[in-house]
């Protein structure tokens, strides 16, 4: 037994150290941590339990039979984050460049199956060179198994992909199937075809980061939801996100006691939002004033900036906040903002996270590019997501809500549980100026003084159909509230709705607009 234990200890030490000590130095020289160092930052200290540490591949040919390192280039297992179970797998770039082969894939499949069975979140720490070419089609089949499990786990357990190095070819589709993608600037890249292929096919010259770096996916493509400068900060934010999410779709998100009273006055909101509908402001300031301790985690901060999606706590309970951003494109909805908000709403609904929608929207962005780009079907994605959501939903009109965009932003007519408005709200088909131009066009054109008549008709339209209480009088707004009471009222509404139960018609699944 003593000899067996000594052999086991030696094998474990070899597995942790890796086959080549210089590989660790090369990893650090690139500003990157090793797989085990990353896991240590992600999980609570001493909580990691590894799976199949001594697994080795059985492939042969192209020299593989002479290279059979332990772990086969991926570290898998589970541990805890703030005391709750989380499963993890981390590519070890020191071994085969983190490339996926048959044994590597089977280890990932096993940890994914365990996560689904245990009902616990899954975090992948990605730093790999794609499929192991020497193993041919078996490597590709391994990716297929991962994709199938990603899809099976969707909406069942939270799935988070953390990009800490290269991720190329088919390997990039697994992160795309997960709920959230984190990336580190300069060291992480994602693309289907690399710069060399792009150059040979199209003649375009571009760097790895220029093609698929964190800044590109965070601000241009929208593939990355969170972008950070270093691995330590990135992994700390993954822990924070996990603290806001339930372990699975059968649980409510975890609540935490806090020292920020639910009834705290929000008097600053009376001044934060300008009365003039065309004056910009930063809706993040409104969010910070409402939520606990002014803390929130914004999703896709750099992409589709005309809408803000964020996780926060209100009275100690996690909520998802969707808010138009007047500071960017006047807060209009367009193709990208509709997609961004729709996916966020769907995630919150899948994992029992209540939705708070802050509305200040002048409409959908007009233009040939938007129409030809499919704004109808893309805007319908957000409409579908809200209509399909059964979690508690509270919407608040901060200032204006015009046309179809008003309906889409969780209005009473599409199922919001509670709809509120501030006293200066304007809810209408369109702005008074545009409405007057349509309704009174002939009268204005025939007048001796068109400008005077137009101004008069605008005033009349605003007085009759756009006064703050028009929607409240017709039951489309449940209450008009003092901005200083916003936090207290929202907390009370969400408390009332905490155990809301709603069922959708029986069906295999819907067919959302694409």
XYZ file of N, CA and C in Angstrom, residues 116 119-120 152-158 246-253 347-353:
75
model
N -25.358 18.975 -15.317
C -26.793 18.929 -15.609
C -27.511 18.076 -14.574
N -27.670 19.854 -11.267
C -28.361 21.137 -11.291
C -27.484 22.261 -10.791
N -26.265 22.344 -11.326
C -25.305 23.358 -10.893
C -24.692 24.045 -12.101
N -28.687 20.968 -24.535
C -29.518 20.306 -23.534
C -29.533 21.088 -22.220
N -28.412 21.720 -21.885
C -28.303 22.463 -20.628
C -28.882 23.867 -20.716
N -29.156 24.329 -21.940
C -29.650 25.696 -22.119
C -30.982 25.900 -21.399
N -31.036 26.908 -20.553
C -32.243 27.182 -19.797
C -32.446 26.258 -18.617
N -31.504 25.346 -18.381
C -31.594 24.404 -17.258
C -30.589 24.770 -16.176
N -29.331 24.976 -16.578
C -28.301 25.469 -15.662
C -27.593 26.647 -16.326
N -27.110 27.611 -15.569
C -26.328 28.697 -16.172
C -25.033 28.147 -16.765
N -29.379 31.789 -9.866
C -29.725 30.526 -9.214
C -28.857 29.405 -9.776
N -28.791 28.289 -9.070
C -27.995 27.163 -9.556
C -28.632 26.502 -10.763
N -29.961 26.562 -10.848
C -30.651 25.932 -11.966
C -32.022 26.569 -12.132
N -32.771 26.090 -13.109
C -34.050 26.710 -13.441
C -35.178 26.337 -12.487
N -34.892 25.479 -11.512
C -35.919 25.098 -10.536
C -35.816 25.891 -9.244
N -34.809 26.750 -9.167
C -34.572 27.526 -7.948
C -34.805 29.010 -8.198
N -35.110 29.736 -7.114
C -35.129 31.187 -7.175
C -33.702 31.701 -7.007
N -33.391 32.858 -7.561
C -32.040 33.402 -7.390
C -31.764 33.679 -5.914
N -33.047 34.988 -20.874
C -32.232 34.388 -19.816
C -32.888 34.593 -18.456
N -33.285 35.820 -18.163
C -33.912 36.101 -16.864
C -35.157 35.253 -16.670
N -35.944 35.103 -17.726
C -37.156 34.302 -17.614
C -36.827 32.838 -17.375
N -35.786 32.320 -18.023
C -35.411 30.920 -17.856
C -34.975 30.625 -16.435
N -34.376 31.614 -15.759
C -33.798 31.366 -14.444
C -34.476 32.167 -13.326
N -35.751 32.466 -13.524
C -36.603 32.988 -12.448
C -36.116 34.314 -11.865
N -35.542 35.143 -12.714
C -35.048 36.449 -12.268
C -36.061 37.508 -12.689
